[in-house]
């Protein structure tokens, strides 16, 4: 795992043999980190490099991938188990609660802002909308295979691994607009404070800067 400066230079490299994947910031010095090899989520200290086990998933297969967050809750897609879990944030007042099942291979999740959640899946339909109260799952858009998803102002920005693109989905209509093409393996997406996006190409190792809608 590598820490980069805003200019893109390497600040520090942390040794981790557990195939680290998704991460979300918990505090100024800690983050929740998904370790795919061990199928667990740890609390990782960015100052010391130490990690503490938080959630151990028991589903079999290629382990946890991406993570998400909404107020008070970690959004935990159980990639191998095909479900979406929610876990209370620190001070760790409870374990995972499953809110949706039958998703295939879910790899990221984010709140929409109306009480529902978007879940990207590495299978059809590519992007699901989940009601965590009822467990209802409906397609939000159709892709072959997606990785990360970010929501801003009613638009879902999606790293479309199957199509090699970054796309924008207008959630009110389901309209899909392709913003970036030619990404061999669109495996990561993050929104910066200035509203631009970082798109990661896993195969080339490049990080592209992209504009949203």
PDB file of C-alpha atoms in Angstrom:
ATOM      1  CA  UNK A   1       0.000   0.000   0.000  1.00  0.00           C
ATOM      2  CA  UNK A   2       1.423   3.376  -1.060  1.00  0.00           C
ATOM      3  CA  UNK A   3       0.815   6.838   0.374  1.00  0.00           C
ATOM      4  CA  UNK A   4       1.004   9.613  -2.241  1.00  0.00           C
ATOM      5  CA  UNK A   5       1.314  13.373  -1.886  1.00  0.00           C
ATOM      6  CA  UNK A   6      -1.196  15.700  -3.625  1.00  0.00           C
ATOM      7  CA  UNK A   7       1.424  16.070  -6.366  1.00  0.00           C
ATOM      8  CA  UNK A   8       1.508  12.304  -6.916  1.00  0.00           C
ATOM      9  CA  UNK A   9       4.910  11.629  -5.400  1.00  0.00           C
ATOM     10  CA  UNK A  10       5.463   8.630  -3.127  1.00  0.00           C
ATOM     11  CA  UNK A  11       5.453   9.558   0.572  1.00  0.00           C
ATOM     12  CA  UNK A  12       5.556   6.113   2.130  1.00  0.00           C
ATOM     13  CA  UNK A  13       5.107   2.453   1.202  1.00  0.00           C
ATOM     14  CA  UNK A  14       3.451   0.175   3.763  1.00  0.00           C
ATOM     15  CA  UNK A  15       4.171  -3.549   3.538  1.00  0.00           C
ATOM     16  CA  UNK A  16       0.953  -5.578   3.368  1.00  0.00           C
ATOM     17  CA  UNK A  17       0.756  -9.140   2.047  1.00  0.00           C
ATOM     18  CA  UNK A  18      -3.011  -9.459   2.515  1.00  0.00           C
ATOM     19  CA  UNK A  19      -3.899  -7.928  -0.876  1.00  0.00           C
ATOM     20  CA  UNK A  20      -5.311  -4.615   0.433  1.00  0.00           C
ATOM     21  CA  UNK A  21      -8.269  -3.312  -1.591  1.00  0.00           C
ATOM     22  CA  UNK A  22     -10.897  -0.764  -0.498  1.00  0.00           C
ATOM     23  CA  UNK A  23     -10.345   1.847   2.206  1.00  0.00           C
ATOM     24  CA  UNK A  24     -12.308   4.605   3.933  1.00  0.00           C
ATOM     25  CA  UNK A  25     -11.036   7.252   6.325  1.00  0.00           C
ATOM     26  CA  UNK A  26     -12.070   6.836   9.978  1.00  0.00           C
ATOM     27  CA  UNK A  27      -9.976   9.594  11.550  1.00  0.00           C
ATOM     28  CA  UNK A  28      -6.938  11.728  10.761  1.00  0.00           C
ATOM     29  CA  UNK A  29      -4.674   8.756  11.455  1.00  0.00           C
ATOM     30  CA  UNK A  30      -6.813   5.649  10.904  1.00  0.00           C
ATOM     31  CA  UNK A  31      -8.712   4.028   8.077  1.00  0.00           C
ATOM     32  CA  UNK A  32     -10.813   0.967   7.511  1.00  0.00           C
ATOM     33  CA  UNK A  33      -8.897  -1.279   5.131  1.00  0.00           C
ATOM     34  CA  UNK A  34     -10.250  -4.301   3.261  1.00  0.00           C
ATOM     35  CA  UNK A  35      -7.753  -7.160   3.138  1.00  0.00           C
ATOM     36  CA  UNK A  36      -8.896  -9.385   0.288  1.00  0.00           C
ATOM     37  CA  UNK A  37      -6.559 -12.326   0.920  1.00  0.00           C
ATOM     38  CA  UNK A  38      -7.725 -12.834   4.516  1.00  0.00           C
ATOM     39  CA  UNK A  39     -11.307 -11.648   3.771  1.00  0.00           C
ATOM     40  CA  UNK A  40     -11.316  -9.183   6.636  1.00  0.00           C
ATOM     41  CA  UNK A  41     -11.567  -5.492   7.456  1.00  0.00           C
ATOM     42  CA  UNK A  42      -8.917  -4.002   9.712  1.00  0.00           C
ATOM     43  CA  UNK A  43      -8.405  -0.605  11.325  1.00  0.00           C
ATOM     44  CA  UNK A  44      -5.140   0.597   9.823  1.00  0.00           C
ATOM     45  CA  UNK A  45      -2.999   3.243  11.529  1.00  0.00           C
ATOM     46  CA  UNK A  46      -1.380   5.428   8.872  1.00  0.00           C
ATOM     47  CA  UNK A  47       1.170   6.772  11.367  1.00  0.00           C
ATOM     48  CA  UNK A  48       2.537   3.497  12.695  1.00  0.00           C
ATOM     49  CA  UNK A  49       1.509   1.060   9.956  1.00  0.00           C
ATOM     50  CA  UNK A  50      -0.125  -1.199  12.547  1.00  0.00           C
ATOM     51  CA  UNK A  51      -3.498  -2.839  11.912  1.00  0.00           C
ATOM     52  CA  UNK A  52      -6.178  -4.234  14.218  1.00  0.00           C
ATOM     53  CA  UNK A  53      -8.789  -6.758  13.147  1.00  0.00           C
ATOM     54  CA  UNK A  54     -12.283  -5.266  12.951  1.00  0.00           C
ATOM     55  CA  UNK A  55     -14.483  -7.629  10.907  1.00  0.00           C
ATOM     56  CA  UNK A  56     -13.691 -11.184   9.820  1.00  0.00           C
ATOM     57  CA  UNK A  57     -15.920 -12.421   6.999  1.00  0.00           C
ATOM     58  CA  UNK A  58     -16.497 -16.159   6.664  1.00  0.00           C
ATOM     59  CA  UNK A  59     -17.834 -16.447   3.104  1.00  0.00           C
ATOM     60  CA  UNK A  60     -15.690 -18.564   0.777  1.00  0.00           C
ATOM     61  CA  UNK A  61     -14.023 -17.325  -2.394  1.00  0.00           C
ATOM     62  CA  UNK A  62     -12.180 -14.168  -3.459  1.00  0.00           C
ATOM     63  CA  UNK A  63     -12.558 -11.907  -0.436  1.00  0.00           C
ATOM     64  CA  UNK A  64     -13.801  -8.431   0.382  1.00  0.00           C
ATOM     65  CA  UNK A  65     -13.022  -5.740  -2.205  1.00  0.00           C
ATOM     66  CA  UNK A  66     -14.328  -2.185  -1.755  1.00  0.00           C
ATOM     67  CA  UNK A  67     -15.805  -0.384   1.243  1.00  0.00           C
ATOM     68  CA  UNK A  68     -18.209   2.524   1.667  1.00  0.00           C
ATOM     69  CA  UNK A  69     -19.480   4.751   4.418  1.00  0.00           C
ATOM     70  CA  UNK A  70     -22.598   6.587   5.480  1.00  0.00           C
ATOM     71  CA  UNK A  71     -23.188   8.466   8.762  1.00  0.00           C
ATOM     72  CA  UNK A  72     -22.417   6.087  11.630  1.00  0.00           C
ATOM     73  CA  UNK A  73     -22.044   3.031   9.437  1.00  0.00           C
ATOM     74  CA  UNK A  74     -19.439   1.189   7.409  1.00  0.00           C
ATOM     75  CA  UNK A  75     -20.903  -0.212   4.187  1.00  0.00           C
ATOM     76  CA  UNK A  76     -19.360  -3.639   3.726  1.00  0.00           C
ATOM     77  CA  UNK A  77     -20.023  -5.516   0.473  1.00  0.00           C
ATOM     78  CA  UNK A  78     -19.387  -9.201   1.186  1.00  0.00           C
ATOM     79  CA  UNK A  79     -17.967  -9.921  -2.250  1.00  0.00           C
ATOM     80  CA  UNK A  80     -17.648 -13.683  -1.843  1.00  0.00           C
ATOM     81  CA  UNK A  81     -21.014 -14.021  -0.095  1.00  0.00           C
ATOM     82  CA  UNK A  82     -23.017 -11.857  -2.511  1.00  0.00           C
ATOM     83  CA  UNK A  83     -24.486  -9.679   0.240  1.00  0.00           C
ATOM     84  CA  UNK A  84     -24.281  -6.129   1.560  1.00  0.00           C
ATOM     85  CA  UNK A  85     -23.576  -5.660   5.260  1.00  0.00           C
ATOM     86  CA  UNK A  86     -23.612  -2.596   7.493  1.00  0.00           C
ATOM     87  CA  UNK A  87     -21.327  -2.277  10.525  1.00  0.00           C
ATOM     88  CA  UNK A  88     -21.460   0.469  13.197  1.00  0.00           C
ATOM     89  CA  UNK A  89     -18.439   2.756  13.062  1.00  0.00           C
ATOM     90  CA  UNK A  90     -16.165   3.159  16.098  1.00  0.00           C
ATOM     91  CA  UNK A  91     -16.638   2.804  19.064  1.00  0.00           C
ATOM     92  CA  UNK A  92     -17.543  -0.594  17.529  1.00  0.00           C
ATOM     93  CA  UNK A  93     -20.978  -1.073  19.073  1.00  0.00           C
ATOM     94  CA  UNK A  94     -21.977  -4.117  17.041  1.00  0.00           C
ATOM     95  CA  UNK A  95     -21.119  -6.607  14.335  1.00  0.00           C
ATOM     96  CA  UNK A  96     -22.179  -6.797  10.684  1.00  0.00           C
ATOM     97  CA  UNK A  97     -25.889  -6.799   9.811  1.00  0.00           C
ATOM     98  CA  UNK A  98     -26.882  -8.055   6.358  1.00  0.00           C
ATOM     99  CA  UNK A  99     -29.246  -5.679   4.545  1.00  0.00           C
ATOM    100  CA  UNK A 100     -29.339  -7.240   1.052  1.00  0.00           C
ATOM    101  CA  UNK A 101     -28.509 -10.625  -0.480  1.00  0.00           C
ATOM    102  CA  UNK A 102     -28.273 -12.217  -3.922  1.00  0.00           C
ATOM    103  CA  UNK A 103     -26.110  -9.456  -5.381  1.00  0.00           C
ATOM    104  CA  UNK A 104     -23.587 -11.687  -7.158  1.00  0.00           C
ATOM    105  CA  UNK A 105     -20.181 -10.183  -6.417  1.00  0.00           C
ATOM    106  CA  UNK A 106     -20.663  -6.730  -4.818  1.00  0.00           C
ATOM    107  CA  UNK A 107     -17.444  -4.706  -4.646  1.00  0.00           C
ATOM    108  CA  UNK A 108     -18.378  -1.164  -3.552  1.00  0.00           C
ATOM    109  CA  UNK A 109     -21.273   0.746  -1.985  1.00  0.00           C
ATOM    110  CA  UNK A 110     -22.202   4.360  -1.339  1.00  0.00           C
ATOM    111  CA  UNK A 111     -25.271   6.248  -0.062  1.00  0.00           C
ATOM    112  CA  UNK A 112     -27.501   8.021  -2.567  1.00  0.00           C
ATOM    113  CA  UNK A 113     -28.826  10.566  -0.078  1.00  0.00           C
ATOM    114  CA  UNK A 114     -32.455   9.447  -0.001  1.00  0.00           C
ATOM    115  CA  UNK A 115     -31.979   6.461   2.297  1.00  0.00           C
ATOM    116  CA  UNK A 116     -31.035   4.027  -0.454  1.00  0.00           C
ATOM    117  CA  UNK A 117     -27.580   2.735  -1.366  1.00  0.00           C
ATOM    118  CA  UNK A 118     -25.821   2.113  -4.655  1.00  0.00           C
ATOM    119  CA  UNK A 119     -23.834  -1.093  -4.970  1.00  0.00           C
ATOM    120  CA  UNK A 120     -21.425  -1.802  -7.812  1.00  0.00           C
ATOM    121  CA  UNK A 121     -21.224  -5.470  -8.782  1.00  0.00           C
ATOM    122  CA  UNK A 122     -18.849  -7.442 -10.988  1.00  0.00           C
ATOM    123  CA  UNK A 123     -21.792  -8.982 -12.839  1.00  0.00           C
ATOM    124  CA  UNK A 124     -25.066  -7.906 -14.423  1.00  0.00           C
ATOM    125  CA  UNK A 125     -26.652  -5.438 -13.972  1.00  0.00           C
ATOM    126  CA  UNK A 126     -23.409  -3.731 -12.904  1.00  0.00           C
ATOM    127  CA  UNK A 127     -25.042  -1.158 -10.624  1.00  0.00           C
ATOM    128  CA  UNK A 128     -27.774  -1.983  -8.089  1.00  0.00           C
ATOM    129  CA  UNK A 129     -29.902   0.216  -5.871  1.00  0.00           C
ATOM    130  CA  UNK A 130     -30.575  -1.216  -2.419  1.00  0.00           C
ATOM    131  CA  UNK A 131     -33.179  -0.229   0.152  1.00  0.00           C
ATOM    132  CA  UNK A 132     -31.432  -1.209   3.403  1.00  0.00           C
ATOM    133  CA  UNK A 133     -34.718  -1.203   5.341  1.00  0.00           C
ATOM    134  CA  UNK A 134     -36.604  -3.662   3.125  1.00  0.00           C
ATOM    135  CA  UNK A 135     -33.669  -5.381   1.400  1.00  0.00           C
ATOM    136  CA  UNK A 136     -35.185  -4.609  -2.009  1.00  0.00           C
ATOM    137  CA  UNK A 137     -32.667  -4.639  -4.855  1.00  0.00           C
ATOM    138  CA  UNK A 138     -33.360  -2.948  -8.214  1.00  0.00           C
ATOM    139  CA  UNK A 139     -31.064  -2.198 -11.179  1.00  0.00           C
ATOM    140  CA  UNK A 140     -29.833   1.414 -11.241  1.00  0.00           C
ATOM    141  CA  UNK A 141     -27.997   1.080 -14.581  1.00  0.00           C
ATOM    142  CA  UNK A 142     -26.710  -1.665 -16.829  1.00  0.00           C
ATOM    143  CA  UNK A 143     -23.006  -2.458 -17.207  1.00  0.00           C
ATOM    144  CA  UNK A 144     -21.082  -5.700 -17.694  1.00  0.00           C
ATOM    145  CA  UNK A 145     -18.922  -5.321 -14.596  1.00  0.00           C
ATOM    146  CA  UNK A 146     -18.249  -2.298 -12.380  1.00  0.00           C
ATOM    147  CA  UNK A 147     -15.787  -1.543  -9.622  1.00  0.00           C
ATOM    148  CA  UNK A 148     -16.051   1.748  -7.686  1.00  0.00           C
ATOM    149  CA  UNK A 149     -19.010   4.133  -7.498  1.00  0.00           C
ATOM    150  CA  UNK A 150     -19.213   7.729  -6.226  1.00  0.00           C
ATOM    151  CA  UNK A 151     -22.400   9.813  -5.911  1.00  0.00           C
ATOM    152  CA  UNK A 152     -22.480  13.603  -6.232  1.00  0.00           C
ATOM    153  CA  UNK A 153     -25.497  15.879  -6.850  1.00  0.00           C
ATOM    154  CA  UNK A 154     -27.777  13.096  -8.041  1.00  0.00           C
ATOM    155  CA  UNK A 155     -25.211  11.604 -10.400  1.00  0.00           C
ATOM    156  CA  UNK A 156     -23.433   8.286  -9.870  1.00  0.00           C
ATOM    157  CA  UNK A 157     -19.922   8.133 -11.291  1.00  0.00           C
ATOM    158  CA  UNK A 158     -18.931   4.557 -12.060  1.00  0.00           C
ATOM    159  CA  UNK A 159     -15.633   2.854 -12.848  1.00  0.00           C
ATOM    160  CA  UNK A 160     -16.857   0.483 -15.567  1.00  0.00           C
ATOM    161  CA  UNK A 161     -14.260  -2.280 -15.595  1.00  0.00           C
ATOM    162  CA  UNK A 162     -16.110  -4.294 -18.212  1.00  0.00           C
ATOM    163  CA  UNK A 163     -16.211  -1.416 -20.694  1.00  0.00           C
ATOM    164  CA  UNK A 164     -12.948   0.257 -19.746  1.00  0.00           C
ATOM    165  CA  UNK A 165     -14.670   3.554 -19.007  1.00  0.00           C
ATOM    166  CA  UNK A 166     -15.733   6.027 -16.369  1.00  0.00           C
ATOM    167  CA  UNK A 167     -19.422   6.722 -16.777  1.00  0.00           C
ATOM    168  CA  UNK A 168     -21.973   9.061 -15.211  1.00  0.00           C
ATOM    169  CA  UNK A 169     -25.460   7.801 -14.369  1.00  0.00           C
ATOM    170  CA  UNK A 170     -28.231  10.355 -13.808  1.00  0.00           C
ATOM    171  CA  UNK A 171     -30.092   8.586 -11.017  1.00  0.00           C
ATOM    172  CA  UNK A 172     -33.451  10.272 -11.626  1.00  0.00           C
ATOM    173  CA  UNK A 173     -33.648   8.931 -15.189  1.00  0.00           C
ATOM    174  CA  UNK A 174     -31.071   6.135 -15.413  1.00  0.00           C
ATOM    175  CA  UNK A 175     -29.357   7.886 -18.332  1.00  0.00           C
ATOM    176  CA  UNK A 176     -25.736   6.801 -18.792  1.00  0.00           C
ATOM    177  CA  UNK A 177     -23.082   9.131 -20.238  1.00  0.00           C
ATOM    178  CA  UNK A 178     -19.543   7.915 -20.910  1.00  0.00           C
ATOM    179  CA  UNK A 179     -16.952  10.441 -19.729  1.00  0.00           C
ATOM    180  CA  UNK A 180     -13.646   8.561 -20.040  1.00  0.00           C
ATOM    181  CA  UNK A 181     -12.693   5.746 -22.423  1.00  0.00           C
ATOM    182  CA  UNK A 182      -9.653   3.558 -22.985  1.00  0.00           C
ATOM    183  CA  UNK A 183      -9.088   2.503 -19.375  1.00  0.00           C
ATOM    184  CA  UNK A 184      -7.841  -1.076 -19.678  1.00  0.00           C
ATOM    185  CA  UNK A 185      -8.859  -2.012 -16.136  1.00  0.00           C
ATOM    186  CA  UNK A 186     -10.961   0.655 -14.418  1.00  0.00           C
ATOM    187  CA  UNK A 187     -10.418  -0.622 -10.885  1.00  0.00           C
ATOM    188  CA  UNK A 188     -10.556   2.527  -8.770  1.00  0.00           C
ATOM    189  CA  UNK A 189     -12.380   5.853  -8.607  1.00  0.00           C
ATOM    190  CA  UNK A 190     -12.209   8.736  -6.144  1.00  0.00           C
ATOM    191  CA  UNK A 191     -13.601  12.267  -6.108  1.00  0.00           C
ATOM    192  CA  UNK A 192     -11.273  15.090  -5.094  1.00  0.00           C
ATOM    193  CA  UNK A 193     -12.182  18.216  -3.136  1.00  0.00           C
ATOM    194  CA  UNK A 194     -12.220  20.312  -6.329  1.00  0.00           C
ATOM    195  CA  UNK A 195     -14.838  18.054  -7.938  1.00  0.00           C
ATOM    196  CA  UNK A 196     -12.478  16.278 -10.316  1.00  0.00           C
ATOM    197  CA  UNK A 197     -12.008  12.515 -10.270  1.00  0.00           C
ATOM    198  CA  UNK A 198      -9.088  10.128 -10.084  1.00  0.00           C
ATOM    199  CA  UNK A 199      -9.501   7.029 -12.252  1.00  0.00           C
ATOM    200  CA  UNK A 200      -7.133   4.115 -11.654  1.00  0.00           C
ATOM    201  CA  UNK A 201      -6.071   1.803 -14.467  1.00  0.00           C
ATOM    202  CA  UNK A 202      -4.936  -1.369 -12.736  1.00  0.00           C
ATOM    203  CA  UNK A 203      -3.216  -2.843 -15.791  1.00  0.00           C
ATOM    204  CA  UNK A 204      -1.112   0.183 -16.709  1.00  0.00           C
ATOM    205  CA  UNK A 205      -0.684   1.501 -13.173  1.00  0.00           C
ATOM    206  CA  UNK A 206      -1.757   4.966 -14.327  1.00  0.00           C
ATOM    207  CA  UNK A 207      -4.015   7.366 -12.419  1.00  0.00           C
ATOM    208  CA  UNK A 208      -5.995   9.709 -14.645  1.00  0.00           C
ATOM    209  CA  UNK A 209      -7.600  13.007 -13.706  1.00  0.00           C
ATOM    210  CA  UNK A 210     -11.134  13.327 -15.105  1.00  0.00           C
ATOM    211  CA  UNK A 211     -13.906  15.915 -15.074  1.00  0.00           C
ATOM    212  CA  UNK A 212     -17.423  15.118 -13.932  1.00  0.00           C
ATOM    213  CA  UNK A 213     -20.696  16.396 -15.338  1.00  0.00           C
TER     214      UNK A 213
END
